[in-house]
Amino acid sequence: SSYVRQASHFIPPMRDGGISGLQYLKVSRTASQVFYIEPNNPPVNALRSEMLSDFEKVAEQFEKNPPRCIVMRCDVAGANIKEMQKQTPEQSEAYANRAKAAFRKLQTSGAPIIGFTTKFAIGGGLELLMHSDIRYSGPKALIQAPEVELDTYQSFGGTYLLPRFLGSSLALRAQLRSDRITLDQAVQHGLITEVVNDPDPNATVAKAFDDAMMIARKKPSVVQKNVQMVRFSTTGDAEEVCKQESKGFGETFEGGALGMRRFLEKYRLEEWGRSDNKVIHGEFKSLGIDTTQINSFLDVVQSADEDKAVNAIFLCGDVSGGDIKKLYKALTETPAQFSEFLEKEYLWHEMMRNHTNTPLFYFGGKILGGGGLGVFNSCKYKICRPETTFVMPEIELGACPDVAGTYDLARLGSVGRGMAVGAIDLNGNEAKEFGLADYLVSGDRMEHLKETLLDSIVEEDSVPVEEILQEFSIATEAPRHSKEEFDSIFGVDFSLREVIQNIKNGKDKENSLAQRAYEKMSKASSYGIVLSDIMNTAGKDMELKAARALEYEVWTNMDKSDFKESIHSRFILPRKERKNPSFAHPNIFEISDSDLENLQSDIQHLVDSVKGKVEGTEQLLFSSLE
């Protein structure tokens, strides 16, 4: 489809810029409010008075409704000589003033301007490029200031802009000799930010849009202040520059230093699109989730439902589970805080999954484990990349999968049982193949996918979300272990004792599922393995809320001696003193039949004893959603 380009040459979906009456400029925009200006005066896009009128109209519109970023093609071979040759000295002076004013007025919106050339930036085209803040070039672009050959000199800003980059000596030589300014020289002196070394012109355009997409996602008022200060620094009095920098910095704290607070709380929120039609993008910045983050994202989901301007929530970030150290501290010092963490986490996941009208997307990165996988499973659209690792490692902690792991893994048959009981991790290919993820997308396309989805969500007459997700999806490769291999080890009809024997029988086969399971389970808590297996069985016949309530009761009432020992030995002790935990029961492959039966009986009794509380616990956890 036209909206999907080769990965390195991605250009977002473009729409009409909504500025009428333009003759020699074409203006389009993206859903993220990046505006694209293209000269439209073939064959060499010579600057003429009507094009200056177009620049003036565009600048006026941008002053009223500032873009988040401007991308500008500067493939212009100077001014229109046929038009200018008829001018009087007074007319040519006025023309030069008008051109400078038009280019400078384009900057008054405060939006950063990313200029680029893939062919030529000659004379007035070079001056247009120099009015940009970030400047890219293709590998064969011609950059030149040849006005002296016409018995005149640069007058659209070139005599003071070019020396800022090249210094007066090199600038003057380039202008007086009409020398081509080499790209190496241009990059060395900052005239060109970067040469995109790809002969395809779309690569340079895509590079400009790649920057623009990232910039458009930042807080507009902060971007504008930053841009204005850098521009001011080139012309302003040094003392005034310092003063204005501090003043603007202070202004960014209006409304509270939310960005700093979120940084300390290890997450980031951005608003993409227009203020009246947007997507909230949330990124987790820590592998461990804590109560503070959960409360913040509860608010995000609730606020999104109440705000008609929010049309979707995008989530991403590597999350391996709860914040282990904080959970340990709560468990050993303030057990009520441990319970609060569980209650909030269950409420958050249930709200995301069944009690919001705002579509939730998760874009998997490197790892989603434990509670991170719970967040992923709570989203409507579950997207991962081939290298994403999915894991439920609770047996290593002496516990069982929670946050609906009991419910979700039970519905993946032998694969889910392998994840729960054996802590077997899946990669993205396998997650898609076995039904844990909905869509598999190449990692280098993930940001392109987000931008294209943004267009689908906030624009009218757009391509449906599902169609875009299918278009970006890639085929799965063969999993490391087939469904048949999972069935042969973790088949749901096998008893736990039979699963253990299956693993023992196959553990010496290199790279086998049995070998991987043996390595994981031999270091894990037998209590956790038995508990996980009993809960996996219980989850098959339960409704989702009931399964959540049962998990909560089990986590609250289970024997936590292995849990504390595992966290203390592996995470709390000073790094040099950390060790393998000493669990309460023998290794699962060495435990006697009678000890295993006793352990199963004790844990089954625990699970059965709390099942009667499930209905009341559902009310405790989820009554606020009704």
XYZ file of C-alpha atoms in Angstrom:
626
model
C 0.000 0.000 0.000
C 1.075 3.583 -0.603
C 1.307 4.378 3.115
C 3.899 1.671 3.788
C 7.368 2.398 2.463
C 10.656 0.565 2.650
C 11.782 0.775 6.290
C 14.669 3.172 5.700
C 12.536 5.422 3.474
C 9.399 5.789 5.578
C 7.401 8.943 5.005
C 4.269 9.276 7.165
C 0.786 9.466 5.615
C 0.358 12.996 4.250
C -2.816 15.088 4.127
C -3.675 18.448 2.618
C -2.253 21.267 4.744
C -5.502 23.212 4.607
C -3.968 26.477 3.320
C -5.898 27.690 0.276
C -4.826 30.016 -2.540
C -1.233 28.764 -2.932
C 0.222 28.825 -6.466
C 3.873 27.888 -6.170
C 4.074 26.085 -2.840
C 2.520 22.773 -1.927
C 1.789 22.338 1.789
C 0.753 19.028 3.354
C 0.764 17.726 6.916
C 0.877 14.550 8.980
C -1.461 13.480 11.770
C 1.252 14.490 14.247
C 1.054 18.090 12.961
C 4.300 18.068 11.006
C 3.813 20.421 8.050
C 5.673 19.790 4.783
C 6.463 22.696 2.441
C 7.496 21.932 -1.145
C 8.337 24.539 -3.797
C 6.247 23.857 -6.893
C 7.718 25.801 -9.795
C 9.277 23.297 -12.216
C 11.812 22.675 -13.543
C 14.194 24.284 -10.972
C 11.709 25.811 -8.484
C 13.012 29.339 -9.049
C 11.864 31.795 -6.380
C 9.403 34.305 -7.840
C 7.204 37.002 -6.324
C 4.121 34.740 -6.298
C 6.093 32.095 -4.381
C 7.060 34.751 -1.830
C 3.334 35.551 -1.519
C 2.752 31.857 -0.833
C 5.465 31.865 1.860
C 3.776 34.885 3.460
C 0.377 33.136 3.486
C 1.867 29.985 4.968
C 3.730 31.961 7.657
C 0.544 33.829 8.624
C -1.338 30.543 8.952
C 1.462 29.030 11.051
C 1.400 32.038 13.386
C -2.309 31.378 14.062
C -1.975 27.591 14.332
C 1.644 26.658 15.038
C 2.794 23.302 13.651
C 4.734 20.984 15.901
C 7.499 20.860 13.302
C 8.098 22.062 9.717
C 9.856 20.029 7.030
C 10.913 22.093 4.003
C 12.287 20.961 0.663
C 14.948 23.475 -0.406
C 15.666 22.160 -3.916
C 15.628 25.667 -5.350
C 18.009 27.027 -8.007
C 17.894 30.703 -7.036
C 15.492 33.524 -7.795
C 13.548 34.055 -11.009
C 16.129 35.974 -13.090
C 13.691 36.826 -15.900
C 11.449 38.539 -13.363
C 14.251 40.318 -11.501
C 16.156 41.653 -14.518
C 13.380 44.185 -15.130
C 13.502 45.619 -11.597
C 14.727 49.081 -10.680
C 17.225 49.452 -7.795
C 14.359 50.415 -5.491
C 12.265 47.427 -6.610
C 15.129 44.969 -6.193
C 15.868 46.329 -2.711
C 12.195 45.894 -1.764
C 12.205 42.398 -3.289
C 15.214 41.366 -1.201
C 13.616 42.763 1.948
C 10.402 40.926 1.144
C 12.188 37.587 0.654
C 14.102 37.907 3.923
C 10.960 38.911 5.775
C 9.014 35.968 4.336
C 11.708 33.439 5.297
C 12.098 34.920 8.774
C 8.356 35.110 9.324
C 8.227 31.365 8.742
C 10.244 31.065 11.968
C 7.828 33.111 14.087
C 5.556 30.134 14.844
C 8.388 28.791 17.005
C 8.225 25.401 15.303
C 11.632 23.969 14.368
C 12.294 23.939 10.614
C 14.045 20.938 9.084
C 15.305 21.820 5.609
C 16.769 19.427 3.087
C 18.104 19.289 -0.430
C 18.437 16.218 -2.610
C 19.360 18.017 -5.881
C 20.512 21.601 -5.512
C 20.387 24.534 -3.114
C 21.740 27.329 -5.243
C 21.619 31.039 -4.514
C 18.200 31.762 -3.028
C 17.785 28.012 -2.444
C 20.885 28.019 -0.216
C 19.510 31.049 1.634
C 16.197 29.267 2.144
C 18.088 26.229 3.490
C 20.061 28.458 5.881
C 16.805 29.740 7.393
C 16.197 26.144 8.559
C 17.268 24.933 12.010
C 18.334 21.425 10.989
C 19.649 20.811 7.480
C 20.052 17.564 5.531
C 21.509 16.830 2.138
C 21.508 13.936 -0.286
C 24.933 12.635 -1.405
C 24.919 14.415 -4.774
C 23.315 17.746 -3.883
C 24.883 20.887 -5.344
C 25.323 23.768 -2.866
C 26.476 27.039 -4.339
C 26.236 30.849 -4.061
C 26.881 32.005 -7.679
C 25.202 35.443 -7.634
C 28.475 37.243 -8.428
C 28.257 35.700 -11.915
C 25.141 37.868 -12.384
C 27.037 40.980 -11.257
C 25.224 41.038 -7.917
C 25.496 39.185 -4.583
C 23.376 37.151 -2.156
C 20.617 39.311 -0.707
C 18.092 36.922 0.875
C 20.290 36.606 3.970
C 23.366 34.975 2.468
C 25.947 37.653 3.334
C 25.330 37.275 7.068
C 24.068 33.674 7.283
C 26.800 31.890 5.298
C 29.646 33.445 7.402
C 27.935 32.123 10.563
C 28.559 28.621 9.295
C 31.732 28.827 7.193
C 33.388 31.851 8.800
C 33.893 35.051 6.855
C 36.934 33.848 4.894
C 35.462 30.612 3.492
C 32.053 32.205 2.965
C 33.507 35.119 1.047
C 35.670 32.872 -1.105
C 32.658 30.650 -1.939
C 30.600 33.721 -2.874
C 33.286 35.610 -4.833
C 34.536 32.574 -6.758
C 31.069 30.942 -7.141
C 32.713 27.765 -5.909
C 30.632 24.715 -5.187
C 30.583 24.225 -1.406
C 31.587 20.607 -0.922
C 29.350 18.461 1.276
C 32.332 17.504 3.445
C 33.043 21.189 4.029
C 29.370 21.923 4.644
C 29.098 19.207 7.304
C 32.414 20.117 8.916
C 31.249 23.704 9.490
C 27.625 22.912 10.391
C 26.048 24.304 7.225
C 24.692 20.784 6.665
C 23.737 18.761 9.753
C 24.238 15.419 8.026
C 24.606 13.993 4.538
C 22.241 11.063 4.025
C 24.523 8.748 2.082
C 21.862 7.003 0.028
C 21.323 7.764 -3.678
C 17.551 7.395 -3.321
C 16.177 10.931 -2.725
C 13.426 9.446 -0.541
C 16.105 8.482 1.997
C 16.886 12.161 2.653
C 13.197 13.055 2.848
C 12.645 10.148 5.258
C 15.559 11.305 7.440
C 13.980 14.759 7.754
C 10.622 13.230 8.674
C 12.245 10.838 11.136
C 13.535 13.849 13.105
C 10.230 15.674 12.687
C 8.215 12.720 14.031
C 10.375 12.547 17.159
C 10.205 16.328 17.704
C 6.424 16.440 17.164
C 5.963 14.040 20.082
C 7.584 16.392 22.603
C 5.713 19.078 24.526
C 5.119 21.878 21.964
C 5.627 24.817 24.352
C 8.993 23.434 25.463
C 10.119 22.738 21.888
C 9.180 26.279 20.845
C 11.062 27.860 23.754
C 14.131 25.724 23.051
C 14.079 26.641 19.355
C 13.581 30.345 20.055
C 16.497 30.401 22.500
C 18.898 28.716 20.074
C 17.892 31.135 17.316
C 18.235 34.098 19.686
C 21.698 32.941 20.753
C 23.093 33.647 17.255
C 22.047 37.311 17.228
C 21.252 38.432 20.781
C 23.382 40.187 23.349
C 25.165 37.568 25.493
C 23.795 38.903 28.777
C 20.259 39.089 27.404
C 20.565 35.554 26.016
C 21.489 34.267 29.486
C 18.628 36.181 31.065
C 16.045 34.958 28.545
C 17.265 31.360 28.821
C 16.607 31.385 32.584
C 13.250 33.107 32.163
C 12.090 30.551 29.569
C 13.392 27.686 31.703
C 11.285 28.931 34.608
C 8.220 29.115 32.362
C 8.520 25.405 31.552
C 7.713 24.713 35.225
C 4.266 26.306 34.959
C 1.592 23.798 35.960
C 4.135 21.747 37.912
C 7.298 19.994 36.776
C 5.334 16.968 35.533
C 8.077 15.729 33.218
C 10.562 15.658 36.084
C 8.102 13.977 38.424
C 7.391 11.306 35.834
C 11.122 10.852 35.214
C 11.645 10.167 38.914
C 8.653 7.817 38.882
C 10.179 6.086 35.842
C 7.640 6.610 33.106
C 6.953 9.134 30.355
C 3.706 10.453 28.870
C 3.325 12.286 25.564
C 0.334 13.636 23.651
C 0.422 12.965 19.914
C -1.759 14.682 17.327
C -3.888 17.775 17.907
C -5.034 18.985 21.317
C -8.651 18.234 20.325
C -7.934 14.863 18.685
C -5.032 12.911 20.100
C -3.397 9.725 21.274
C -1.707 9.364 24.679
C 1.661 7.608 24.449
C 2.957 6.076 27.691
C 6.362 4.476 28.104
C 7.544 2.504 31.130
C 11.137 3.435 31.957
C 11.815 0.795 34.605
C 11.817 -3.010 34.473
C 9.907 -3.087 37.763
C 6.453 -1.552 38.160
C 5.492 -0.098 41.534
C 2.311 1.300 43.119
C 3.173 4.878 42.089
C 3.301 3.939 38.388
C 0.122 1.879 38.686
C -1.761 4.801 40.269
C -0.505 7.119 37.524
C -1.616 4.793 34.733
C -4.958 4.162 36.435
C -5.440 7.930 36.183
C -4.313 7.904 32.540
C -6.906 5.304 31.560
C -9.685 6.950 33.588
C -8.865 10.408 32.237
C -8.755 9.124 28.669
C -12.277 7.742 29.031
C -13.506 11.093 30.328
C -11.695 13.185 27.683
C -13.387 13.051 24.278
C -10.191 14.344 22.658
C -8.297 11.126 23.537
C -8.937 8.436 20.943
C -6.399 5.771 21.945
C -3.582 4.945 24.354
C -0.251 3.601 23.070
C 1.866 1.779 25.676
C 5.432 0.540 25.369
C 8.523 -0.163 27.450
C 10.358 -3.166 28.854
C 8.695 -4.478 32.022
C 9.792 -7.693 33.715
C 7.285 -7.560 36.600
C 6.694 -5.762 39.873
C 9.487 -3.822 41.543
C 11.016 -6.731 43.465
C 12.922 -4.684 46.056
C 9.915 -2.515 46.907
C 7.670 -5.598 47.143
C 10.144 -7.248 49.522
C 10.316 -4.126 51.698
C 6.514 -3.931 51.818
C 6.163 -7.623 52.585
C 8.700 -7.610 55.424
C 7.926 -4.191 56.941
C 4.425 -3.041 55.911
C 2.335 -5.989 54.637
C -0.634 -3.669 54.034
C 1.387 -1.966 51.272
C 2.031 -5.357 49.661
C -1.738 -5.959 49.580
C -2.326 -2.434 48.244
C 0.100 -3.105 45.379
C -1.793 -6.273 44.411
C -5.200 -4.567 44.705
C -4.171 -1.614 42.550
C -2.484 -3.827 39.970
C -5.551 -6.056 39.595
C -7.862 -3.035 39.379
C -5.660 -1.420 36.716
C -5.468 -4.534 34.553
C -9.186 -5.248 34.827
C -10.013 -1.630 33.944
C -7.784 -1.760 30.854
C -9.165 -5.068 29.693
C -12.894 -4.745 30.287
C -13.840 -1.297 31.569
C -12.543 1.300 29.129
C -13.854 2.588 25.829
C -10.398 3.845 24.835
C -8.537 1.356 22.593
C -5.234 0.288 24.164
C -2.206 -0.751 22.097
C 0.955 -2.331 23.488
C 4.140 -2.247 21.420
C 6.470 -4.890 22.843
C 10.202 -4.169 23.047
C 12.877 -6.440 24.530
C 11.043 -8.079 27.438
C 7.579 -8.488 28.911
C 7.631 -10.594 32.050
C 5.321 -11.177 35.010
C 3.250 -8.040 35.549
C 4.585 -6.633 32.266
C 3.011 -9.530 30.407
C -0.142 -8.849 32.437
C -0.229 -5.277 31.078
C 0.352 -6.580 27.542
C -2.506 -9.092 27.891
C -4.801 -6.308 29.138
C -4.514 -4.321 25.906
C -6.859 -4.659 22.939
C -4.042 -4.689 20.364
C -1.016 -6.776 21.348
C 1.964 -6.054 19.083
C 5.483 -7.429 19.468
C 8.702 -7.769 17.522
C 10.525 -11.068 16.797
C 13.087 -10.434 19.551
C 10.566 -9.644 22.307
C 10.921 -12.092 25.211
C 7.758 -13.171 27.055
C 8.255 -14.895 30.390
C 6.416 -15.716 33.608
C 9.287 -16.302 36.071
C 7.254 -16.648 39.278
C 8.407 -20.219 40.048
C 11.877 -18.751 40.606
C 10.335 -16.605 43.358
C 8.330 -19.371 45.006
C 5.000 -18.024 43.691
C 2.598 -18.539 40.784
C 1.765 -16.344 37.762
C -0.651 -13.609 38.776
C -2.310 -10.603 37.048
C -4.537 -13.081 35.145
C -1.687 -15.472 34.373
C -3.888 -18.188 35.870
C -6.589 -17.364 33.334
C -4.522 -16.470 30.257
C -1.878 -19.188 30.417
C -4.501 -21.867 31.073
C -6.013 -20.948 27.690
C -2.738 -21.592 25.862
C -2.819 -25.316 26.662
C 0.545 -27.053 26.964
C 2.412 -23.881 25.945
C 0.793 -21.932 28.780
C 1.489 -24.740 31.212
C 5.133 -24.745 30.120
C 5.328 -20.990 30.760
C 3.643 -21.280 34.173
C 5.266 -24.442 35.529
C 8.588 -24.347 33.650
C 9.128 -20.568 33.307
C 9.685 -21.266 29.597
C 10.120 -17.992 27.730
C 8.719 -17.353 24.265
C 10.174 -15.036 21.663
C 7.944 -12.796 19.564
C 7.650 -15.320 16.742
C 6.448 -17.959 19.188
C 4.118 -15.554 21.000
C 2.391 -14.798 17.702
C 2.409 -18.437 16.611
C 0.914 -19.714 19.871
C -1.662 -16.933 20.308
C -0.095 -14.776 23.028
C 0.461 -11.797 20.667
C -1.833 -10.518 17.921
C 0.682 -8.937 15.551
C 4.375 -9.443 14.784
C 6.187 -6.363 13.458
C 9.858 -5.815 12.676
C 11.558 -3.733 15.372
C 12.788 -1.098 12.894
C 9.198 -0.510 11.739
C 7.620 -0.029 15.169
C 7.830 3.790 15.219
C 6.612 3.901 11.611
C 3.665 1.734 12.618
C 2.802 4.080 15.493
C 2.836 7.096 13.180
C 0.625 5.357 10.630
C -1.776 4.192 13.334
C -1.934 7.761 14.659
C -3.199 8.852 11.232
C -5.794 6.080 11.235
C -7.024 7.001 14.711
C -7.212 10.800 14.589
C -7.938 11.537 10.924
C -11.149 11.153 8.939
C -11.317 8.892 5.867
C -8.294 6.936 7.048
C -7.223 3.335 6.578
C -8.695 1.067 9.314
C -6.407 0.145 12.214
C -6.637 -3.596 11.549
C -5.654 -3.129 7.911
C -2.561 -1.122 8.903
C -1.555 -3.715 11.490
C -1.870 -6.471 8.900
C 0.125 -4.455 6.372
C 3.013 -3.940 8.828
C 2.916 -7.546 10.077
C 5.648 -9.970 9.076
C 5.419 -13.737 8.728
C 6.382 -15.841 11.722
C 9.410 -18.100 11.578
C 9.263 -21.652 12.873
C 9.216 -21.713 16.709
C 12.147 -23.260 18.562
C 9.751 -25.939 19.813
C 6.615 -27.087 18.066
C 3.213 -27.345 19.698
C 3.680 -31.111 19.519
C 6.886 -30.876 21.561
C 5.073 -28.797 24.200
C 2.272 -31.395 24.222
C 4.774 -34.208 24.702
C 6.262 -32.548 27.816
C 3.554 -30.312 29.321
C 0.395 -31.872 27.856
C -2.595 -30.892 29.970
C -3.501 -34.526 30.649
C -0.147 -35.273 32.272
C 0.090 -35.153 36.061
C 2.824 -32.958 37.467
C 4.813 -36.069 38.375
C 4.577 -37.186 34.713
C 5.680 -33.736 33.507
C 8.724 -33.974 35.773
C 9.524 -37.435 34.397
C 9.088 -36.235 30.795
C 11.624 -33.509 31.477
C 14.078 -35.910 33.115
C 13.795 -38.261 30.137
C 14.574 -35.533 27.582
C 16.919 -33.193 29.449
C 20.107 -34.519 27.817
C 18.934 -33.738 24.292
C 20.713 -30.546 23.206
C 18.497 -27.454 22.766
C 15.359 -29.453 23.540
C 12.349 -28.075 25.402
C 13.015 -30.611 28.158
C 16.582 -29.339 28.560
C 15.395 -25.719 28.834
C 12.711 -26.688 31.351
C 15.226 -28.670 33.412
C 17.619 -25.727 33.596
C 14.847 -23.397 34.790
C 13.015 -25.736 37.161
C 16.106 -27.208 38.825
C 16.909 -23.726 40.167
C 13.314 -22.846 41.052
C 11.156 -23.270 44.138
C 9.290 -26.585 44.285
C 6.570 -24.774 46.226
C 6.239 -22.296 43.354
C 6.148 -25.074 40.723
C 3.414 -27.030 42.498
C 1.398 -23.890 43.246
C 1.686 -22.748 39.593
C 0.497 -26.128 38.331
C -2.499 -26.246 40.660
C -3.464 -22.662 39.727
C -3.012 -23.383 36.024
C -5.487 -26.242 36.354
C -7.920 -24.140 38.395
C -7.821 -21.282 35.870
C -9.170 -23.360 32.976
C -12.752 -23.300 34.216
C -12.909 -19.852 35.817
C -14.156 -16.508 34.582
C -11.510 -13.806 34.329
C -12.537 -11.755 37.381
C -12.878 -14.877 39.496
C -9.415 -16.032 38.407
C -7.996 -12.635 39.386
C -9.714 -12.821 42.783
C -8.377 -16.347 43.374
C -4.843 -15.212 42.498
C -5.137 -12.314 44.925
C -6.252 -14.617 47.744
C -3.541 -17.153 46.971
C -0.805 -14.500 46.841
C -2.085 -13.036 50.110
C -2.283 -16.384 51.938
C 0.470 -18.534 50.371
C 3.568 -19.595 52.305
C 6.000 -16.773 51.535
C 9.166 -18.314 52.973
C 10.550 -19.254 49.517
C 9.368 -15.909 48.123
C 11.299 -13.924 50.739
C 14.347 -16.181 50.538
C 14.555 -15.936 46.743
C 14.268 -12.138 46.650
C 16.677 -11.679 49.571
C 19.348 -13.985 48.112
C 19.116 -12.736 44.534
C 18.242 -9.045 44.859
C 18.575 -7.659 48.402
C 22.024 -8.898 49.448
C 25.015 -6.776 48.352
C 25.952 -7.717 44.790
C 29.087 -9.652 45.762
C 27.202 -11.694 48.363
C 24.259 -12.755 46.189
C 23.709 -16.503 45.876
C 21.299 -19.194 44.843
C 18.409 -19.271 47.311
C 17.998 -22.106 49.834
C 14.382 -23.171 49.374
C 12.232 -24.950 51.971
C 11.704 -28.080 49.849
C 14.069 -30.259 47.814
C 14.673 -29.563 44.128
C 11.612 -30.618 42.090
C 13.684 -33.304 40.287
C 14.979 -34.735 43.568
C 11.900 -34.512 45.776
C 10.475 -37.881 46.833
C 7.060 -39.027 45.620
C 5.633 -38.820 49.142
C 7.022 -35.311 49.752
C 5.646 -34.145 46.409
C 2.222 -35.609 47.229
C 2.239 -33.905 50.649
C 3.225 -30.580 49.091
C 0.501 -30.912 46.439
C -2.039 -31.792 49.110
C -1.086 -28.810 51.305
C -1.227 -26.331 48.429
C -4.448 -27.788 47.016
C -5.984 -27.382 50.482
C -4.841 -23.731 50.546
C -6.352 -23.043 47.110
C -9.612 -24.830 47.981
C -9.860 -22.980 51.294
C -9.717 -19.530 49.661
C -12.044 -20.381 46.768
C -14.984 -19.605 49.028
C -13.729 -16.032 49.379
C -13.552 -15.399 45.637
C -16.944 -13.719 45.268
C -16.293 -11.303 48.138
C -12.778 -10.609 46.860
C -14.161 -9.751 43.422
C -16.261 -7.086 45.150
C -13.257 -5.819 47.109
C -11.083 -5.534 44.015
C -13.493 -4.408 41.328
C -16.592 -2.766 42.883
C -15.274 0.700 41.905
C -15.567 -0.302 38.224
C -19.302 -0.964 38.385
